[in-house]
Amino acid sequence: MDWSSLFARRTEKIQPSAIREILKLTQGGEVISFAGGLPAPALFPIERIREASDRVLAQQGERALQYSTTEGYPPLRAWAAEQLPGTDAERVQIVSGSQQALDLVAKALLDPGDRVVLAAPTYMGALRAFDPYQPEYLTVASDEDGLLPDSLEAALKRSPKLVYVIPNFDNPRGTTMSLERRRNLIESADRYGVLIFEDDPYGQLRFEGEPLPSLFELAPDRVVYSSTLSKTVAPGLRIAWLVAAPELLEQLTRIKQAADLHTSTLGQMVAHAVVEGDFLAEQLPRIRSYYHRQRDAMLAALDTHLPSSVHSTRPEGGMFLWLTLPVGSDGLELLQSAARRGVAYVPGAPFFADGSGLNTLRLSYSVASLELIERGVATLGAVLTESLAVAS
Amino acid sequence: MDWSSLFARRTEKIQPSAIREILKLTQGGEVISFAGGLPAPALFPIERIREASDRVLAQQGERALQYSTTEGYPPLRAWAAEQLPGTDAERVQIVSGSQQALDLVAKALLDPGDRVVLAAPTYMGALRAFDPYQPEYLTVASDEDGLLPDSLEAALKRSPKLVYVIPNFDNPRGTTMSLERRRNLIESADRYGVLIFEDDPYGQLRFEGEPLPSLFELAPDRVVYSSTLSKTVAPGLRIAWLVAAPELLEQLTRIKQAADLHTSTLGQMVAHAVVEGDFLAEQLPRIRSYYHRQRDAMLAALDTHLPSSVHSTRPEGGMFLWLTLPVGSDGLELLQSAARRGVAYVPGAPFFADGSGLNTLRLSYSVASLELIERGVATLGAVLTESLAVAS
């Protein structure tokens, strides 16, 4: 076969994941990894899932193992609707993880050349999900409170189809959009008639400060909203959901039906059996205090070991923080040195749709033990200090 | 929001599933359904799945609930490779049901206007999966032995990207491509340098006659192959796989990563724990003799109750058979009468990419009891007899 002439043009934009390639560096040896976006497995409610799975199969085995409707298991749709003020089960589409939410929304909306507004940096997986639909990215400057109004306004003037944002504990930076910026985004999107895609995998993982209303709560008709069980229960289940206006939801459901018929019936019924009742009311405090402790350990280690010319965000929730090195540093190049000395992270550049961000990197504090956080950050500090000394 | 201007052009081809709309007719009341393509739930190995699920969570809970690689759970890839002579685990991509296999292959290969060769009729779900990529369909005439060589040749001359076929117990007709036609298809595809997509969900469900080699076995470099656990274990698990040449598999994996990261880790590990060892060697004879009995009951009832002007296929495996009514009959119109009298089926037209097939319909013999098969076919026979009497 002559493969090169066979692939669709959209595959030209489909590149191997940078994270994937980098993580290969760290396979094998004893590596302290701040790289992956993995939830801490110690938080997985294994016994509850085991019990739920056993109960679902014992009591409703034939239903759990049969084909089911594309929209999703009705009690799970109802539960998801209850998590978000101002909606109902009819507006919920169950999907196979938040990544599928990104793919379905892009497939419904984006023709080649259509414009998508997003922050630089933004979630690399969103760029990879959108890429095959060949959009043009309009990147908006942002600070630790979210998108800067003037830059957003300039982008909206260029008639985008969509604004993509992660308002809570952003991947990769861990930063949160302020209430003022949320209101500004909605007001601007209203003015230009643009849809907002609110990706909210981490919203319930706030361990500090006061919760803010979601964009969906502020403007339900302007927002397509996505959340997931991956960070509150377990990612291996691949259970997430989209909430959208009926016109859009109908398209998303048809697109999902053509793409994979429906999400695992068993997976959905087990997930529902896990979360029904007050489970998250018990589980979320455990998760929050765990990541709070982890973040504190990483901030303390960064304070001790990093050169003062390196800036870190201070997340109030979620799993990530973000370092900005002096201009001229190269996060990818430094990773080679760090990995050789047994520490892994994700360089920042792949999170930027505009090719900038060379001097940044993402650290995840979710998985490493407190001791390894201290040790890994000490090593990272040494690598950065040496590199900056050479550069100056 | 002004939704009409917001949707991508590809959504113009995305229509509600005809099956779905029709099945709404039959919700509620006491309906004998020959419509859905559902495996018989009596065949689901519920206890084995329950035990497997319990064991996986007890012994490998953290792994089963964590993110995992896009390619799939290695032991499941190895098991899938063992099912198909001439391949290995490295050429297997685990997917979330065969429907996802259709979507991924189309996404990798089809630009708008690219041509896809397929039989008329063919699997409606394949048309729905391909539609969003805006191909042109080239339909090939076929008889009960498969694609007719002259018609195939004419289509291949028009430089298609892909030939899509279901060689074993085709959905919707239940017919099987003969060995001679398999060789002809491969020889022709070789001559024109065209890739063949072999969709094989039913291959292991042969209850009569001798198994034939898959197209993949005959020409592994010319074929992308797909199969599933939906008909041998249970569809609610959403576990299937693709086998392809390394160049194509790499693209499919990247596309799947962008679309949903990976198939449920827990689902894959449970599925593997179910099938490992000799399970299918015990399970397949049960399934085959069950559907054999069901098919016999339906053929006998058709012979008794149907007007002699109606022709039925005689499947040697799988779950479907196909009726051809005298020209001028309308399977969709007749469904209204049949449904009012308590019998449902799927009209044939939606299985035709070329708009033909009005006088056809699909019957599934997989789910109804032997008694209801007799009673439902008697009703159907009365409806058809009356309609043909009026027409003549």
PDB file of C-alpha atoms in Angstrom, chain B residues 68-262:
ATOM      1  CA  SER B  68      -3.805   3.555  30.465  1.00  0.00           C
ATOM      2  CA  THR B  69      -2.182   3.503  27.036  1.00  0.00           C
ATOM      3  CA  THR B  70      -4.193   4.316  23.925  1.00  0.00           C
ATOM      4  CA  GLU B  71      -3.289   1.053  22.140  1.00  0.00           C
ATOM      5  CA  GLY B  72      -5.053  -0.979  24.793  1.00  0.00           C
ATOM      6  CA  TYR B  73      -4.411  -3.434  27.610  1.00  0.00           C
ATOM      7  CA  PRO B  74      -1.481  -5.560  26.391  1.00  0.00           C
ATOM      8  CA  PRO B  75      -2.897  -8.997  27.325  1.00  0.00           C
ATOM      9  CA  LEU B  76      -6.165  -8.145  25.571  1.00  0.00           C
ATOM     10  CA  ARG B  77      -4.264  -7.024  22.451  1.00  0.00           C
ATOM     11  CA  ALA B  78      -2.369 -10.314  22.541  1.00  0.00           C
ATOM     12  CA  TRP B  79      -5.599 -12.277  22.921  1.00  0.00           C
ATOM     13  CA  ALA B  80      -7.220 -10.427  20.003  1.00  0.00           C
ATOM     14  CA  ALA B  81      -4.170 -11.135  17.837  1.00  0.00           C
ATOM     15  CA  GLU B  82      -4.492 -14.848  18.613  1.00  0.00           C
ATOM     16  CA  GLN B  83      -8.022 -14.825  17.170  1.00  0.00           C
ATOM     17  CA  LEU B  84      -6.736 -13.863  13.716  1.00  0.00           C
ATOM     18  CA  PRO B  85      -4.113 -15.992  11.964  1.00  0.00           C
ATOM     19  CA  GLY B  86      -1.196 -13.989  10.581  1.00  0.00           C
ATOM     20  CA  THR B  87      -0.967 -11.082  12.981  1.00  0.00           C
ATOM     21  CA  ASP B  88       0.486 -10.121  16.359  1.00  0.00           C
ATOM     22  CA  ALA B  89      -0.359  -7.912  19.320  1.00  0.00           C
ATOM     23  CA  GLU B  90       1.612  -4.953  17.939  1.00  0.00           C
ATOM     24  CA  ARG B  91      -0.859  -4.650  15.080  1.00  0.00           C
ATOM     25  CA  VAL B  92      -3.930  -4.525  17.340  1.00  0.00           C
ATOM     26  CA  GLN B  93      -5.692  -1.350  18.513  1.00  0.00           C
ATOM     27  CA  ILE B  94      -8.400  -1.881  21.133  1.00  0.00           C
ATOM     28  CA  VAL B  95     -11.477   0.263  20.447  1.00  0.00           C
ATOM     29  CA  SER B  96     -14.758   1.053  22.211  1.00  0.00           C
ATOM     30  CA  GLY B  97     -16.957  -1.175  20.062  1.00  0.00           C
ATOM     31  CA  SER B  98     -16.861  -1.842  16.319  1.00  0.00           C
ATOM     32  CA  GLN B  99     -18.681   1.413  15.658  1.00  0.00           C
ATOM     33  CA  GLN B 100     -15.568   3.249  16.847  1.00  0.00           C
ATOM     34  CA  ALA B 101     -13.475   1.169  14.450  1.00  0.00           C
ATOM     35  CA  LEU B 102     -15.618   2.515  11.600  1.00  0.00           C
ATOM     36  CA  ASP B 103     -15.238   6.090  12.806  1.00  0.00           C
ATOM     37  CA  LEU B 104     -11.468   5.910  13.306  1.00  0.00           C
ATOM     38  CA  VAL B 105     -10.753   4.356   9.920  1.00  0.00           C
ATOM     39  CA  ALA B 106     -12.955   6.921   8.172  1.00  0.00           C
ATOM     40  CA  LYS B 107     -11.312   9.754  10.088  1.00  0.00           C
ATOM     41  CA  ALA B 108      -7.854   8.518   9.108  1.00  0.00           C
ATOM     42  CA  LEU B 109      -8.631   8.096   5.423  1.00  0.00           C
ATOM     43  CA  LEU B 110     -11.551  10.115   4.107  1.00  0.00           C
ATOM     44  CA  ASP B 111     -11.413  13.650   2.797  1.00  0.00           C
ATOM     45  CA  PRO B 112     -14.694  15.144   1.580  1.00  0.00           C
ATOM     46  CA  GLY B 113     -15.498  13.656  -1.823  1.00  0.00           C
ATOM     47  CA  ASP B 114     -13.272  10.587  -1.366  1.00  0.00           C
ATOM     48  CA  ARG B 115     -14.928   7.456  -2.651  1.00  0.00           C
ATOM     49  CA  VAL B 116     -15.940   4.415  -0.626  1.00  0.00           C
ATOM     50  CA  VAL B 117     -17.048   1.217  -2.322  1.00  0.00           C
ATOM     51  CA  LEU B 118     -19.725  -0.764  -0.538  1.00  0.00           C
ATOM     52  CA  ALA B 119     -22.529  -3.206  -1.176  1.00  0.00           C
ATOM     53  CA  ALA B 120     -26.123  -2.111  -1.469  1.00  0.00           C
ATOM     54  CA  PRO B 121     -27.405  -2.958   1.077  1.00  0.00           C
ATOM     55  CA  THR B 122     -24.676  -2.599   3.708  1.00  0.00           C
ATOM     56  CA  TYR B 123     -24.519  -1.935   7.447  1.00  0.00           C
ATOM     57  CA  MET B 124     -26.454   1.268   8.151  1.00  0.00           C
ATOM     58  CA  GLY B 125     -24.147   2.096  11.075  1.00  0.00           C
ATOM     59  CA  ALA B 126     -21.182   2.145   8.692  1.00  0.00           C
ATOM     60  CA  LEU B 127     -22.941   4.698   6.505  1.00  0.00           C
ATOM     61  CA  ARG B 128     -23.695   6.794   9.585  1.00  0.00           C
ATOM     62  CA  ALA B 129     -20.045   6.532  10.761  1.00  0.00           C
ATOM     63  CA  PHE B 130     -18.681   7.515   7.340  1.00  0.00           C
ATOM     64  CA  ASP B 131     -21.235  10.274   6.571  1.00  0.00           C
ATOM     65  CA  PRO B 132     -19.597  13.022   8.680  1.00  0.00           C
ATOM     66  CA  TYR B 133     -16.417  12.656   6.593  1.00  0.00           C
ATOM     67  CA  GLN B 134     -18.480  13.459   3.483  1.00  0.00           C
ATOM     68  CA  PRO B 135     -17.416  10.611   1.177  1.00  0.00           C
ATOM     69  CA  GLU B 136     -19.031   9.702  -2.109  1.00  0.00           C
ATOM     70  CA  TYR B 137     -20.447   6.175  -1.979  1.00  0.00           C
ATOM     71  CA  LEU B 138     -19.961   3.842  -4.922  1.00  0.00           C
ATOM     72  CA  THR B 139     -22.452   1.017  -4.510  1.00  0.00           C
ATOM     73  CA  VAL B 140     -21.677  -2.375  -5.980  1.00  0.00           C
ATOM     74  CA  ALA B 141     -24.323  -4.856  -7.035  1.00  0.00           C
ATOM     75  CA  SER B 142     -24.185  -8.094  -5.075  1.00  0.00           C
ATOM     76  CA  ASP B 143     -25.919 -11.416  -4.815  1.00  0.00           C
ATOM     77  CA  GLU B 144     -25.955 -13.878  -1.928  1.00  0.00           C
ATOM     78  CA  ASP B 145     -22.304 -14.781  -2.609  1.00  0.00           C
ATOM     79  CA  GLY B 146     -21.034 -11.223  -2.313  1.00  0.00           C
ATOM     80  CA  LEU B 147     -19.963  -8.373  -4.599  1.00  0.00           C
ATOM     81  CA  LEU B 148     -20.465  -9.022  -8.319  1.00  0.00           C
ATOM     82  CA  PRO B 149     -17.051  -8.875 -10.051  1.00  0.00           C
ATOM     83  CA  ASP B 150     -18.059  -6.677 -12.994  1.00  0.00           C
ATOM     84  CA  SER B 151     -19.808  -4.143 -10.810  1.00  0.00           C
ATOM     85  CA  LEU B 152     -16.854  -4.151  -8.389  1.00  0.00           C
ATOM     86  CA  GLU B 153     -14.417  -3.598 -11.256  1.00  0.00           C
ATOM     87  CA  ALA B 154     -16.434  -0.616 -12.487  1.00  0.00           C
ATOM     88  CA  ALA B 155     -16.353   0.940  -9.015  1.00  0.00           C
ATOM     89  CA  LEU B 156     -12.626   0.334  -8.514  1.00  0.00           C
ATOM     90  CA  LYS B 157     -11.894   2.140 -11.772  1.00  0.00           C
ATOM     91  CA  ARG B 158     -13.168   5.302 -10.126  1.00  0.00           C
ATOM     92  CA  SER B 159     -10.192   5.453  -7.692  1.00  0.00           C
ATOM     93  CA  PRO B 160     -11.880   4.834  -4.334  1.00  0.00           C
ATOM     94  CA  LYS B 161      -9.950   5.073  -1.053  1.00  0.00           C
ATOM     95  CA  LEU B 162     -11.611   2.065   0.514  1.00  0.00           C
ATOM     96  CA  VAL B 163     -13.797  -0.986  -0.069  1.00  0.00           C
ATOM     97  CA  TYR B 164     -16.000  -1.697   2.954  1.00  0.00           C
ATOM     98  CA  VAL B 165     -17.343  -5.246   3.367  1.00  0.00           C
ATOM     99  CA  ILE B 166     -18.833  -7.589   5.994  1.00  0.00           C
ATOM    100  CA  PRO B 167     -17.878 -10.976   4.503  1.00  0.00           C
ATOM    101  CA  ASN B 168     -19.520 -13.166   7.154  1.00  0.00           C
ATOM    102  CA  PHE B 169     -23.289 -13.152   7.839  1.00  0.00           C
ATOM    103  CA  ASP B 170     -23.610  -9.611   6.593  1.00  0.00           C
ATOM    104  CA  ASN B 171     -25.700  -7.052   8.418  1.00  0.00           C
ATOM    105  CA  PRO B 172     -28.400  -6.660   7.064  1.00  0.00           C
ATOM    106  CA  ARG B 173     -28.755  -9.715   4.814  1.00  0.00           C
ATOM    107  CA  GLY B 174     -27.103 -12.527   6.743  1.00  0.00           C
ATOM    108  CA  THR B 175     -25.302 -13.621   3.581  1.00  0.00           C
ATOM    109  CA  THR B 176     -21.678 -14.749   3.306  1.00  0.00           C
ATOM    110  CA  MET B 177     -19.090 -13.895   0.664  1.00  0.00           C
ATOM    111  CA  SER B 178     -17.926 -17.052  -1.113  1.00  0.00           C
ATOM    112  CA  LEU B 179     -14.243 -17.989  -1.244  1.00  0.00           C
ATOM    113  CA  GLU B 180     -14.175 -17.281  -4.961  1.00  0.00           C
ATOM    114  CA  ARG B 181     -15.571 -13.789  -4.445  1.00  0.00           C
ATOM    115  CA  ARG B 182     -13.119 -13.176  -1.602  1.00  0.00           C
ATOM    116  CA  ARG B 183     -10.246 -14.027  -3.920  1.00  0.00           C
ATOM    117  CA  ASN B 184     -11.756 -11.884  -6.645  1.00  0.00           C
ATOM    118  CA  LEU B 185     -12.104  -8.918  -4.288  1.00  0.00           C
ATOM    119  CA  ILE B 186      -8.493  -9.182  -3.154  1.00  0.00           C
ATOM    120  CA  GLU B 187      -7.167  -9.630  -6.650  1.00  0.00           C
ATOM    121  CA  SER B 188      -9.116  -6.591  -7.858  1.00  0.00           C
ATOM    122  CA  ALA B 189      -8.144  -4.469  -4.864  1.00  0.00           C
ATOM    123  CA  ASP B 190      -4.501  -5.412  -5.474  1.00  0.00           C
ATOM    124  CA  ARG B 191      -4.740  -4.421  -9.091  1.00  0.00           C
ATOM    125  CA  TYR B 192      -6.148  -0.982  -8.220  1.00  0.00           C
ATOM    126  CA  GLY B 193      -4.102  -0.511  -5.034  1.00  0.00           C
ATOM    127  CA  VAL B 194      -7.203  -0.069  -2.862  1.00  0.00           C
ATOM    128  CA  LEU B 195      -7.498  -0.804   0.860  1.00  0.00           C
ATOM    129  CA  ILE B 196     -10.195  -3.234   2.072  1.00  0.00           C
ATOM    130  CA  PHE B 197     -11.987  -2.693   5.396  1.00  0.00           C
ATOM    131  CA  GLU B 198     -13.157  -6.089   6.643  1.00  0.00           C
ATOM    132  CA  ASP B 199     -15.808  -5.693   9.331  1.00  0.00           C
ATOM    133  CA  ASP B 200     -16.221  -9.045  11.058  1.00  0.00           C
ATOM    134  CA  PRO B 201     -18.508  -8.883  14.086  1.00  0.00           C
ATOM    135  CA  TYR B 202     -20.298 -12.140  13.322  1.00  0.00           C
ATOM    136  CA  GLY B 203     -17.552 -14.412  11.926  1.00  0.00           C
ATOM    137  CA  GLN B 204     -17.503 -16.703  14.955  1.00  0.00           C
ATOM    138  CA  LEU B 205     -21.275 -17.173  14.888  1.00  0.00           C
ATOM    139  CA  ARG B 206     -21.331 -19.785  12.097  1.00  0.00           C
ATOM    140  CA  PHE B 207     -23.836 -22.556  12.880  1.00  0.00           C
ATOM    141  CA  GLU B 208     -23.911 -24.209   9.448  1.00  0.00           C
ATOM    142  CA  GLY B 209     -21.428 -24.871   6.645  1.00  0.00           C
ATOM    143  CA  GLU B 210     -17.662 -24.549   6.685  1.00  0.00           C
ATOM    144  CA  PRO B 211     -15.708 -21.487   7.908  1.00  0.00           C
ATOM    145  CA  LEU B 212     -13.981 -19.488   5.187  1.00  0.00           C
ATOM    146  CA  PRO B 213     -10.667 -17.678   5.537  1.00  0.00           C
ATOM    147  CA  SER B 214     -10.939 -13.998   6.372  1.00  0.00           C
ATOM    148  CA  LEU B 215      -9.829 -11.446   3.785  1.00  0.00           C
ATOM    149  CA  PHE B 216      -7.104 -10.486   6.261  1.00  0.00           C
ATOM    150  CA  GLU B 217      -5.745 -14.039   6.259  1.00  0.00           C
ATOM    151  CA  LEU B 218      -5.751 -14.020   2.459  1.00  0.00           C
ATOM    152  CA  ALA B 219      -4.062 -10.606   2.120  1.00  0.00           C
ATOM    153  CA  PRO B 220      -2.889  -9.095   5.413  1.00  0.00           C
ATOM    154  CA  ASP B 221      -1.237  -6.062   3.801  1.00  0.00           C
ATOM    155  CA  ARG B 222      -4.326  -5.096   1.849  1.00  0.00           C
ATOM    156  CA  VAL B 223      -6.859  -5.297   4.694  1.00  0.00           C
ATOM    157  CA  VAL B 224      -7.788  -3.412   7.848  1.00  0.00           C
ATOM    158  CA  TYR B 225      -9.748  -5.854   9.994  1.00  0.00           C
ATOM    159  CA  SER B 226     -12.220  -5.278  12.808  1.00  0.00           C
ATOM    160  CA  SER B 227     -13.923  -7.617  15.253  1.00  0.00           C
ATOM    161  CA  THR B 228     -15.641  -7.359  18.620  1.00  0.00           C
ATOM    162  CA  LEU B 229     -16.735  -9.033  21.842  1.00  0.00           C
ATOM    163  CA  SER B 230     -20.247  -7.621  21.400  1.00  0.00           C
ATOM    164  CA  LYS B 231     -21.683 -10.786  19.880  1.00  0.00           C
ATOM    165  CA  THR B 232     -19.558 -13.399  21.679  1.00  0.00           C
ATOM    166  CA  VAL B 233     -19.481 -11.939  25.206  1.00  0.00           C
ATOM    167  CA  ALA B 234     -21.699  -8.850  25.593  1.00  0.00           C
ATOM    168  CA  PRO B 235     -22.203  -5.533  23.758  1.00  0.00           C
ATOM    169  CA  GLY B 236     -22.619  -3.462  26.921  1.00  0.00           C
ATOM    170  CA  LEU B 237     -18.859  -3.795  27.547  1.00  0.00           C
ATOM    171  CA  ARG B 238     -18.060  -1.862  24.316  1.00  0.00           C
ATOM    172  CA  ILE B 239     -14.873  -3.803  23.575  1.00  0.00           C
ATOM    173  CA  ALA B 240     -13.711  -4.375  20.007  1.00  0.00           C
ATOM    174  CA  TRP B 241     -10.448  -4.168  18.071  1.00  0.00           C
ATOM    175  CA  LEU B 242      -8.805  -3.154  14.821  1.00  0.00           C
ATOM    176  CA  VAL B 243      -5.929  -4.958  13.130  1.00  0.00           C
ATOM    177  CA  ALA B 244      -3.958  -2.946  10.582  1.00  0.00           C
ATOM    178  CA  ALA B 245      -0.566  -2.494   8.975  1.00  0.00           C
ATOM    179  CA  PRO B 246       1.864  -0.552  11.208  1.00  0.00           C
ATOM    180  CA  GLU B 247       1.629   2.657   9.128  1.00  0.00           C
ATOM    181  CA  LEU B 248      -2.151   2.734   9.438  1.00  0.00           C
ATOM    182  CA  LEU B 249      -2.260   1.485  13.009  1.00  0.00           C
ATOM    183  CA  GLU B 250      -0.022   4.345  14.123  1.00  0.00           C
ATOM    184  CA  GLN B 251      -2.449   6.880  12.625  1.00  0.00           C
ATOM    185  CA  LEU B 252      -5.458   5.089  14.114  1.00  0.00           C
ATOM    186  CA  THR B 253      -3.855   5.148  17.549  1.00  0.00           C
ATOM    187  CA  ARG B 254      -3.121   8.872  17.337  1.00  0.00           C
ATOM    188  CA  ILE B 255      -6.652   9.560  16.181  1.00  0.00           C
ATOM    189  CA  LYS B 256      -8.107   7.489  18.992  1.00  0.00           C
ATOM    190  CA  GLN B 257      -5.874   9.262  21.513  1.00  0.00           C
ATOM    191  CA  ALA B 258      -7.268  12.603  20.340  1.00  0.00           C
ATOM    192  CA  ALA B 259     -10.828  11.243  20.355  1.00  0.00           C
ATOM    193  CA  ASP B 260     -11.088   9.525  23.767  1.00  0.00           C
ATOM    194  CA  LEU B 261      -7.556   8.796  25.100  1.00  0.00           C
ATOM    195  CA  HIS B 262      -8.257   5.063  25.533  1.00  0.00           C
TER     196      HIS B 262
END
